[in-house]
Amino acid sequence: MKKIYKFALILLSTLGLILGNTSTSFSKVEGDKIILGAAVSLTGKYSSNGVHTQNGYNMAVDRINSMGGVKVGGKTYKFDIIYYDDESNPKRAAQLAERLISQDGVEFMLGPYSSGLTKAMAPVTEKYGVPMVEANGASRSLFTKGYKYLFAVLAPANLYLDVAIRTAVELNGGKGVKIAQAFEQDAFSQDVRLGILDAAKETGSEIIIDDKLPKELNDMAATLAKVKATKPDVLVVSGHTKGALTAIRQISEMQVDVPMLAMTHCDAAKLSKQHGKNAQYALCASQWHKTLTYKDKWFKDGMTYDKDFNEMFGYAPPYQAAESSAALLVFKDAFERANSFDQKKVRDALAATDMQTFYGNIKFAPGGQNVSKPMVLFQVICDSSGKCENKVVAPLKWASAKLIHPMPKWSER
Amino acid sequence: MDLLIFEAPILMVQASMDGILLGILFALIAYGMALQWGVMNIINIAQGDLVILGGYIAYFMYLYGIHPAWGVIVSPIIMYFVGVGIYKLVINKVVDRDLFISILATFGISILFMQLMNFAFGADVVLAVSGYGTTMLFDNSVTLPNSKIFAAVISIIFAIGLIIYMKKSKLGRAIRATAQNARAAKILGVDTEKVYAATFGINAALCGVAGALISITFTIHPYMGLPYTIRSFMIVIVAGLGNLPGVAISGMGLGVFEEFADYILGTEFRIGSVFLLLVLILVYRRFKLAKKREYLK
C-alpha cells in the first residue's frame, strides 16, 4: 500500500513539474504580448538601484501599453516583462540570462543594474543572438568587446567626469590644472578614472594624487590629508554611494579646502539629505536631470516624467529609473521600424536607432554605447534656510544656475 | 610623490593620530572577539554584522531626532539581548564541537544578518551626524574630527570598565574560570551554560557600542560587516588570546601601520600591507614556537 502511495506521489509530482513548466514557458510573442526578460537586483547590495531600474521599466511598460502599444505587421502588441532577482550576484545573473533564454524562451532582453552584472550577462545574450537593451551598465569594457547584440542607452563611464575637468581648465583660462583623484577599485570607477586620464592629457593637466580606494574602505582620511598638503585645483572622487558619503563627511570634518570637488553617485547617495549644508558646492555627474529640455511623445519631458513617477511610486525618480524607462522606448521604436520579431532584423533596427526621448538623444556607436547624449553636471546649492537643491551647471545649454567656483573656504562658510 | 610624508613631516602626526583613533575603535571590537574566543573557543564570523546592527540602532535613534551619541548606551543594551538570543538559538549547539562547525554556524548567522538587515533597512549607505565639529592643531595642518576622538574615549571607557568588571564581579570571575578550564569550573559549581550566554551577550554589547560609534564616524551598510570581522580577527591573532592589553596595543599598532602604508606605498596597498604584516607575524611566531619545542626536547 505504501509503495502505491509513493508511486502515485512521484507520478503526480512529475506531472506537476511538466505541467508547471509548460504553463510558465513563454515565447517571445504570445497572443498580443511581446515578452521581454530581465534579471534585476531586488535583493543584495544593489537592491535600491535594482528597484529603481525595475520601477523605470514598469513605468514605461505601463505608459506604452496604455498609449496604444507597439504596432508590428499591422497588429498591436503590448509589452510584458518576466523578472528574476539576480541577488546582486554576477554568477546568478549569468545563470538567469541562460534560464530566461533557454527555458522561458525569451527572445529580447532588458539589462540588469550595474556594469558588473551587465558584463556577466552580455556573453550569454550574445551567444544566443538575443538583442539586449541595457540602461545601467556604463563600463567602457562593455563596448570594446565587439558585442553585436548589446545596446546601452546611457553615456559610457569614461565620460562621467570629463566635463568637470574641461570646465576647470576653461575657468583656469585654458591652462592645465592640478588634479587629485581617488577612485574605488571596481570596473565602473576605474573607467571613470581612465576618462580623467584622457581629459588630463588633452588639456595638459597634471595628476598629482592618484589613489585607488579598496572596496572595503570607508575611511579616506589619508587621501584627504595628502590633498590638504598638495593643494590641487580639482578633487575627483568616485566610489559609488559609499565613496560620495564618506568624502563629504571627511572633507567637512577635516576642513579640506579645494576649489572644485567633482563626484559620481551623488543623487543615489542623497547627499544633501544626509549631509545638509556640508554637501554644498559639490559637483556631481549625472546621466539625466529632470530640468533637461528633451522631449518625446510618451513621457513629454523630464518635469512631467518626474511628476508622473512620483505619483506612481511615491518618490522622485533618480536617473537610474529614467534611463531604464528610456530602454523600453528604444525597444518599441526598433520593433516598429523592423516591423518584425525576427531577432536579426530587430538587432539591425536597434543599431540604426536615432531618436529623442525625454531622457536624451539616443544613437548607438558600433560598440553599442549611446554617443549622442552628453553627461550633465549639477552642483549642490543651498539657500539660507538650509534647504539644498541640485542645479544643473554644465553643459551651459541646460544650465539652470551659474557654477559657483572656486568653492568658498571652510573658514569663510 | 609617494614620499610626500617625508616632505611634509606634519603629515606623520596626522597619520599617527588617525591610526591611533582608528585602532582604538577596532581594538574594542577585537576585545569582544578575544573574550568569547578565549572563553568559548568560537571564532565569530558574524562579529562585523553585529557591529553593523549596533550601528543601525544608533542610526534609527538619529532618524527619530535623538542624538546618535545616546546609541552608545542604548545599542549595547539591545545588542546584549540579541547576543544572548543568538547563543540560545544557535551557539549553544555548537559550543563544544570543533572549531570548524562553529565557524560554519557563525558564517551562516552572518549571511542571515546581512540579508535581514538589507530586507529591513534597505541597501542604502547611511550615516548619523553628530555635529561635533573638528579639533585643529598646528595651525590647521592637523585635523582631528571630534567624533573620532569621542569614539576613542568611549571605547577606552568601555574597555577599562570591562576589565574591572572581569576582575571584581562574580560573573567576571566565573567567566575567567570557565576560560581557564570549563570542566573544572563546572565541577566547582559554575553554571557554564549561563557563563557562555553572558559572554556572547557581552561580546554583542561591545559590538553594539562600536557600531554606534561607527555610525557617527564612518558609514553603515548591511554588507559592510566583513571588514570589521577580518580586522578584529587579525588584531586578536597578532595579540594572542587572553592578552587584553595586547589587543589594545596591536589594534593601535595596526591602525598606525595602515595609515603609514597608505602614505608611503599608496592607498591601494593599504589593506594588502596589513595582511602581509599578519603573515610575517604568523611566520615569526611559528619559528619562535618551533625553537621552544626544540628546547623542550
Short mmCIF file of N, CA and C in Angstrom, two decimals, chain A residues 42-49 52 185 208-214 216-223 225-230 241-242 245-246 249-250 252-255 257 268-270 273-275 278, chain B residues 1 4 8 11 14 18 22 59 62 115 118 122-130 134 136 140-143 145 147-148 214-219 221 223-224 227-228 258-259 262-263 266-268 270-271:
data_model
loop_
_atom_site.label_atom_id
_atom_site.label_comp_id
_atom_site.label_asym_id
_atom_site.label_seq_id
_atom_site.Cartn_x
_atom_site.Cartn_y
_atom_site.Cartn_z
N LEU A 42 16.88 42.62 -6.88
CA LEU A 42 15.83 43.01 -5.93
C LEU A 42 16.30 42.76 -4.51
N THR A 43 17.34 41.94 -4.36
CA THR A 43 17.96 41.77 -3.05
C THR A 43 19.46 41.94 -3.23
N GLY A 44 20.17 42.02 -2.13
CA GLY A 44 21.62 42.17 -2.21
C GLY A 44 22.02 43.63 -2.25
N LYS A 45 23.32 43.85 -2.49
CA LYS A 45 23.83 45.19 -2.26
C LYS A 45 23.37 46.22 -3.29
N TYR A 46 22.90 45.77 -4.46
CA TYR A 46 22.41 46.75 -5.43
C TYR A 46 20.90 46.91 -5.37
N SER A 47 20.26 46.41 -4.30
CA SER A 47 18.80 46.31 -4.37
C SER A 47 18.11 47.66 -4.47
N SER A 48 18.68 48.75 -3.90
CA SER A 48 17.92 50.00 -4.07
C SER A 48 17.94 50.45 -5.52
N ASN A 49 19.11 50.40 -6.16
CA ASN A 49 19.15 50.78 -7.56
C ASN A 49 18.47 49.75 -8.46
N HIS A 52 14.95 50.79 -8.47
CA HIS A 52 14.75 51.95 -9.36
C HIS A 52 14.69 51.49 -10.82
N GLN A 185 38.31 50.64 -6.45
CA GLN A 185 38.81 49.66 -7.41
C GLN A 185 37.71 48.75 -7.91
N ILE A 208 48.27 64.90 -9.62
CA ILE A 208 49.27 64.90 -8.55
C ILE A 208 48.98 63.86 -7.47
N ILE A 209 47.72 63.47 -7.34
CA ILE A 209 47.41 62.36 -6.42
C ILE A 209 46.51 61.40 -7.17
N ASP A 210 46.85 60.12 -7.12
CA ASP A 210 46.07 59.14 -7.87
C ASP A 210 45.85 57.93 -6.96
N ASP A 211 44.90 58.04 -6.05
CA ASP A 211 44.68 56.96 -5.08
C ASP A 211 43.61 56.00 -5.56
N LYS A 212 43.85 54.72 -5.30
CA LYS A 212 42.83 53.72 -5.61
C LYS A 212 42.30 53.19 -4.29
N LEU A 213 41.03 53.40 -4.05
CA LEU A 213 40.46 53.03 -2.76
C LEU A 213 40.04 51.57 -2.76
N PRO A 214 40.44 50.80 -1.74
CA PRO A 214 39.96 49.43 -1.64
C PRO A 214 38.44 49.43 -1.45
N GLU A 216 36.59 47.77 0.51
CA GLU A 216 36.05 47.67 1.87
C GLU A 216 36.38 48.90 2.70
N LEU A 217 37.02 49.88 2.06
CA LEU A 217 37.48 51.03 2.84
C LEU A 217 36.35 52.04 3.01
N ASN A 218 36.12 52.50 4.24
CA ASN A 218 35.23 53.64 4.33
C ASN A 218 35.91 54.79 5.08
N ASP A 219 37.20 54.90 4.88
CA ASP A 219 37.96 55.96 5.50
C ASP A 219 38.90 56.55 4.45
N MET A 220 38.74 57.83 4.15
CA MET A 220 39.59 58.46 3.14
C MET A 220 40.53 59.47 3.77
N ALA A 221 40.68 59.42 5.09
CA ALA A 221 41.42 60.48 5.79
C ALA A 221 42.82 60.66 5.22
N ALA A 222 43.51 59.55 4.87
CA ALA A 222 44.87 59.66 4.37
C ALA A 222 44.90 60.41 3.03
N THR A 223 44.00 60.01 2.12
CA THR A 223 43.92 60.70 0.83
C THR A 223 43.67 62.19 1.03
N ALA A 225 44.29 64.05 3.62
CA ALA A 225 45.43 64.76 4.21
C ALA A 225 46.45 65.09 3.13
N LYS A 226 46.62 64.14 2.18
CA LYS A 226 47.53 64.41 1.06
C LYS A 226 47.00 65.58 0.24
N VAL A 227 45.69 65.62 0.03
CA VAL A 227 45.08 66.71 -0.74
C VAL A 227 45.36 68.04 -0.05
N LYS A 228 45.22 68.03 1.27
CA LYS A 228 45.46 69.26 2.03
C LYS A 228 46.89 69.74 1.86
N ALA A 229 47.80 68.79 1.81
CA ALA A 229 49.21 69.17 1.74
C ALA A 229 49.61 69.62 0.34
N THR A 230 48.95 69.09 -0.70
CA THR A 230 49.41 69.39 -2.06
C THR A 230 48.58 70.46 -2.77
N THR A 241 27.96 55.09 -3.84
CA THR A 241 27.30 55.87 -2.79
C THR A 241 28.20 56.04 -1.57
N LYS A 242 28.89 54.95 -1.20
CA LYS A 242 29.72 54.98 -0.01
C LYS A 242 30.83 56.00 -0.15
N LEU A 245 29.42 59.62 0.15
CA LEU A 245 29.06 59.98 1.53
C LEU A 245 30.30 60.14 2.40
N THR A 246 31.25 59.21 2.25
CA THR A 246 32.47 59.28 3.06
C THR A 246 33.25 60.53 2.72
N ARG A 249 31.64 63.63 4.26
CA ARG A 249 31.79 63.62 5.72
C ARG A 249 33.21 64.04 6.11
N GLN A 250 34.21 63.43 5.48
CA GLN A 250 35.57 63.68 5.91
C GLN A 250 36.13 65.00 5.40
N SER A 252 34.40 67.73 5.17
CA SER A 252 33.91 68.76 6.08
C SER A 252 34.57 68.63 7.45
N GLU A 253 34.80 67.40 7.91
CA GLU A 253 35.43 67.22 9.22
C GLU A 253 36.88 67.71 9.21
N MET A 254 37.56 67.42 8.12
CA MET A 254 38.98 67.79 8.06
C MET A 254 39.18 69.18 7.47
N GLN A 255 38.06 69.82 7.09
CA GLN A 255 38.10 71.17 6.53
C GLN A 255 39.09 71.27 5.39
N ASP A 257 40.13 72.43 1.97
CA ASP A 257 39.74 73.46 1.02
C ASP A 257 40.25 73.10 -0.36
N ALA A 268 22.11 59.21 -5.86
CA ALA A 268 21.81 57.94 -5.20
C ALA A 268 22.16 58.03 -3.71
N ALA A 269 23.20 58.83 -3.40
CA ALA A 269 23.62 58.94 -2.00
C ALA A 269 22.76 59.92 -1.23
N LYS A 270 21.85 60.59 -1.91
CA LYS A 270 21.01 61.61 -1.27
C LYS A 270 21.90 62.55 -0.44
N LYS A 273 20.49 65.43 1.54
CA LYS A 273 19.58 65.00 2.61
C LYS A 273 20.39 64.47 3.80
N GLN A 274 21.45 63.71 3.51
CA GLN A 274 22.20 63.10 4.61
C GLN A 274 23.23 64.05 5.22
N HIS A 275 23.72 65.00 4.42
CA HIS A 275 24.79 65.85 4.92
C HIS A 275 24.41 67.31 5.05
N ASN A 278 26.82 70.71 4.49
CA ASN A 278 28.20 70.27 4.27
C ASN A 278 28.43 69.79 2.84
N MET B 1 56.52 61.60 -5.32
CA MET B 1 55.14 61.89 -4.90
C MET B 1 54.74 60.98 -3.74
N LEU B 4 55.60 61.94 -0.04
CA LEU B 4 55.06 63.18 0.47
C LEU B 4 55.21 63.30 1.98
N ALA B 8 56.60 66.56 4.00
CA ALA B 8 55.78 67.34 4.92
C ALA B 8 55.61 66.54 6.21
N LEU B 11 52.52 65.58 8.30
CA LEU B 11 51.60 64.51 7.92
C LEU B 11 51.81 63.28 8.79
N GLN B 14 49.58 63.64 11.62
CA GLN B 14 48.23 63.34 11.17
C GLN B 14 48.03 61.83 11.03
N ASP B 18 45.43 59.65 13.24
CA ASP B 18 44.34 58.93 12.56
C ASP B 18 44.43 57.44 12.85
N LEU B 22 41.65 55.27 14.93
CA LEU B 22 41.01 54.17 14.21
C LEU B 22 41.28 52.85 14.93
N TYR B 59 21.63 54.73 14.29
CA TYR B 59 21.13 55.48 13.13
C TYR B 59 19.63 55.74 13.26
N TYR B 62 18.95 58.45 15.61
CA TYR B 62 19.24 59.72 14.95
C TYR B 62 18.08 60.14 14.04
N GLN B 115 21.33 39.63 5.14
CA GLN B 115 20.11 39.65 4.33
C GLN B 115 18.95 40.28 5.11
N ASN B 118 19.43 43.96 5.18
CA ASN B 118 19.14 44.51 3.86
C ASN B 118 17.64 44.59 3.64
N GLY B 122 17.04 48.32 4.02
CA GLY B 122 17.35 48.72 2.65
C GLY B 122 18.84 48.73 2.40
N ALA B 123 19.21 48.79 1.12
CA ALA B 123 20.62 48.66 0.75
C ALA B 123 21.33 50.01 0.64
N ASP B 124 20.69 51.08 1.11
CA ASP B 124 21.35 52.38 1.01
C ASP B 124 22.44 52.53 2.07
N VAL B 125 23.49 53.23 1.69
CA VAL B 125 24.54 53.55 2.66
C VAL B 125 24.02 54.72 3.51
N VAL B 126 24.09 54.60 4.83
CA VAL B 126 23.57 55.66 5.69
C VAL B 126 24.61 56.06 6.73
N LEU B 127 24.38 57.20 7.35
CA LEU B 127 25.25 57.63 8.43
C LEU B 127 24.47 58.54 9.36
N ALA B 128 24.96 58.69 10.58
CA ALA B 128 24.34 59.59 11.55
C ALA B 128 25.29 60.77 11.74
N VAL B 129 24.72 61.97 11.87
CA VAL B 129 25.57 63.15 12.00
C VAL B 129 25.60 63.59 13.46
N SER B 130 26.81 63.69 14.02
CA SER B 130 26.91 64.04 15.43
C SER B 130 27.01 65.55 15.62
N THR B 134 35.36 69.86 14.69
CA THR B 134 36.71 69.38 14.45
C THR B 134 37.71 70.09 15.36
N MET B 136 41.44 71.46 15.58
CA MET B 136 42.54 71.72 14.65
C MET B 136 43.81 72.01 15.42
N ASN B 140 45.91 74.47 11.83
CA ASN B 140 45.00 73.80 10.89
C ASN B 140 45.68 72.76 9.98
N SER B 141 46.92 72.39 10.25
CA SER B 141 47.51 71.40 9.35
C SER B 141 47.27 69.97 9.85
N VAL B 142 46.89 69.81 11.10
CA VAL B 142 46.46 68.51 11.57
C VAL B 142 45.02 68.65 12.06
N THR B 143 44.12 67.87 11.48
CA THR B 143 42.72 67.98 11.87
C THR B 143 42.24 66.67 12.47
N PRO B 145 38.74 65.00 13.71
CA PRO B 145 37.31 65.11 13.91
C PRO B 145 36.96 64.76 15.36
N SER B 147 34.31 63.66 16.47
CA SER B 147 33.54 62.42 16.57
C SER B 147 34.49 61.23 16.73
N LYS B 148 35.66 61.30 16.09
CA LYS B 148 36.62 60.20 16.22
C LYS B 148 37.24 60.19 17.62
N ILE B 214 30.68 53.82 15.01
CA ILE B 214 30.98 53.81 13.57
C ILE B 214 29.92 54.60 12.80
N SER B 215 28.65 54.53 13.28
CA SER B 215 27.61 55.27 12.56
C SER B 215 27.85 56.77 12.62
N ILE B 216 28.53 57.26 13.66
CA ILE B 216 28.79 58.71 13.68
C ILE B 216 30.18 59.07 13.15
N THR B 217 31.05 58.08 12.93
CA THR B 217 32.36 58.44 12.37
C THR B 217 32.50 57.99 10.92
N PHE B 218 31.92 56.85 10.55
CA PHE B 218 32.04 56.38 9.17
C PHE B 218 30.65 56.19 8.58
N THR B 219 30.45 55.09 7.88
CA THR B 219 29.14 54.86 7.26
C THR B 219 28.66 53.45 7.59
N HIS B 221 26.20 50.11 6.32
CA HIS B 221 25.58 49.45 5.17
C HIS B 221 25.44 47.97 5.52
N TYR B 223 26.02 45.27 4.12
CA TYR B 223 27.03 44.31 3.68
C TYR B 223 28.45 44.75 4.07
N MET B 224 28.56 45.68 5.01
CA MET B 224 29.86 46.21 5.31
C MET B 224 30.48 45.56 6.54
N PRO B 227 34.68 43.41 6.72
CA PRO B 227 35.97 44.03 7.04
C PRO B 227 36.20 44.16 8.54
N TYR B 228 35.15 44.40 9.30
CA TYR B 228 35.32 44.52 10.75
C TYR B 228 35.65 43.17 11.38
N GLU B 258 48.81 50.91 9.07
CA GLU B 258 47.96 51.02 7.89
C GLU B 258 48.00 52.44 7.31
N GLU B 259 47.93 53.44 8.19
CA GLU B 259 47.96 54.82 7.71
C GLU B 259 49.30 55.13 7.03
N ASP B 262 49.57 53.66 3.69
CA ASP B 262 48.78 54.45 2.75
C ASP B 262 49.61 55.61 2.20
N TYR B 263 50.32 56.31 3.07
CA TYR B 263 51.10 57.47 2.62
C TYR B 263 52.31 57.05 1.80
N GLY B 266 50.87 54.01 -1.06
CA GLY B 266 49.66 54.34 -1.82
C GLY B 266 48.47 53.59 -1.25
N THR B 267 47.28 54.19 -1.46
CA THR B 267 46.07 53.65 -0.85
C THR B 267 45.79 52.21 -1.26
N GLU B 268 46.18 51.86 -2.52
CA GLU B 268 45.81 50.53 -3.00
C GLU B 268 46.55 49.42 -2.25
N ARG B 270 47.16 49.58 1.03
CA ARG B 270 46.87 49.75 2.43
C ARG B 270 46.47 48.44 3.11
N ILE B 271 45.42 47.81 2.59
CA ILE B 271 44.93 46.58 3.19
C ILE B 271 45.94 45.45 2.97
#
